[in-house]
Amino acid sequence: MRSFASDNNSGVHPLIMDAIVKANIDHTVGYGDDIWTETAADKLKEVFGEKASPFFVFNGTGANSIALQAATRSFNSIVCTQTAHIYVDECGAPARMTGCALNAIPTPDGKLTPQLILPHLNNFGVCHHSQPQAVYISQTTELGTVYTIEEIKELAGLLHDYGMYLHMDGARLANACACLGCSMKELTVDAGVDILSFGGTKNGMMQGEAVISFRPELSEVIAFFRKQSAQLASKMRYLSAQFIPYLSDDLWLKNAQHANRQAAKLVHILEQYPQVTFTQKPETNQLFFTLPKAVAEALSAKYFFYYWNEKQSEIRLVTSWDTTDEDIEALIDTLNDILK
C-alpha cells in the first residue's frame, strides 16, 4: 500500500535499518551506557553545538512531555496554538504530566507571534492564576507552515524578557531547514530555543526522539523526568544508533529535501485543477486543500488520507522521504478518473 496520509506511514531508510542491525551484536551495558549512545550524543553536539545536552526517548509525545516537565512546574501555564500537537493530538499527556494549564491561542496559519502571545503574559506573582512559563511551537507547524529564523528570535526575545522558556517540537525540523536553506543549529539554539524535541521518525527513522536541552538548569532534571515518564529505554542502543547515520553525510537533509520536492511537484499539478483550493501556503511536505465532498470521498476509496476539516472537505496529503514520481502519477491518474 502506498499513501499520502502521513510521513509516519513510510518505511525506514536502508542506512538506518542497517545501523539498527549492526547495533544488534553481542552484549552491552544498558540504559545508554554504550558506544552507540555516546556516538549519537556526540553527533548531536556536532549538529547543535556544545550547549546541546541530548536525552534519547521512545516517541514524540514522551519527548514533548519531558521537555515541558523540565521547563515548568504544576502551577505554571504553557502557551501554544489551538492546532498545537500537545493540545490536539496527545490525549492531554503533556497537561497531565506537567500539571500545567494549556493556554491555546487561535491562529490562521498555526504560527504564534509576539503580538499574539503578549496579551496572555499577565498575572505574574498572583497566586490565583497559573503563571506563564513556557511557549510551545512546532517546526514545521501542524499546518505545514514554517517559522523563519527571525520569527523564532522574536519569540525567544520576548519570552526571555519575561524569564520564560521556548520549547520547539521539531518532529519535522528537517523539512523546515530544507525549506529555509539553513542549518538545524541556526533554527534552534542560535535563534533562542531553550529546549527541543528532535525527531526523525517522519523522515526515515524507525522510532525514537531526542530531548535536547540548551539550558543547564533544564539539563539537570531531564534524566529524572525521563525515568518517571517511562521513557528510559533499557536497550537504548536501538534508539540512539539510528541517529548516527541520520546525522551523517546530511542524510536528514537529503530525505527532507526529497519529501519537500515531491510535495512541490504535487502542488504544481493540483494547482491546475479548479476543484482544488489550497487552504495553507504549501511550504514543506504537508499539503492542505479542499475538494468537492464527492470527489474527496471517491479519492478516499483508493487512497487513505486524513480530513483536516471534514465539514469543509479539507484534506491533508503528506509526502515522505520515499515518495516516488510514480506515487504522484498514480494519485493524479486516480483523481483524473474521478473527475471524468
Short mmCIF file of C-alpha atoms in Angstrom, two decimals, residues 12-25 36 237-246 251:
data_model
loop_
_atom_site.label_atom_id
_atom_site.label_comp_id
_atom_site.label_asym_id
_atom_site.label_seq_id
_atom_site.Cartn_x
_atom_site.Cartn_y
_atom_site.Cartn_z
CA VAL A 12 12.76 3.07 7.37
CA HIS A 13 15.69 4.29 5.32
CA PRO A 14 18.05 1.39 4.50
CA LEU A 15 21.06 3.07 6.11
CA ILE A 16 19.13 3.50 9.35
CA MET A 17 17.82 -0.06 9.28
CA ASP A 18 21.37 -1.25 8.72
CA ALA A 19 22.52 0.74 11.76
CA ILE A 20 19.94 -0.99 13.93
CA VAL A 21 21.04 -4.40 12.68
CA LYS A 22 24.71 -3.57 13.30
CA ALA A 23 23.86 -2.49 16.85
CA ASN A 24 22.37 -5.94 17.44
CA ILE A 25 25.69 -7.60 18.27
CA TRP A 36 26.19 3.87 20.11
CA ARG A 237 21.35 1.46 21.58
CA TYR A 238 18.46 0.56 19.25
CA LEU A 239 17.13 4.10 19.58
CA SER A 240 20.39 6.02 19.60
CA ALA A 241 22.11 4.03 16.83
CA GLN A 242 19.65 5.41 14.31
CA PHE A 243 20.82 8.98 14.87
CA ILE A 244 24.36 8.13 13.75
CA PRO A 245 23.58 7.59 10.04
CA TYR A 246 20.69 10.06 10.20
CA LEU A 251 21.01 12.11 5.29
#
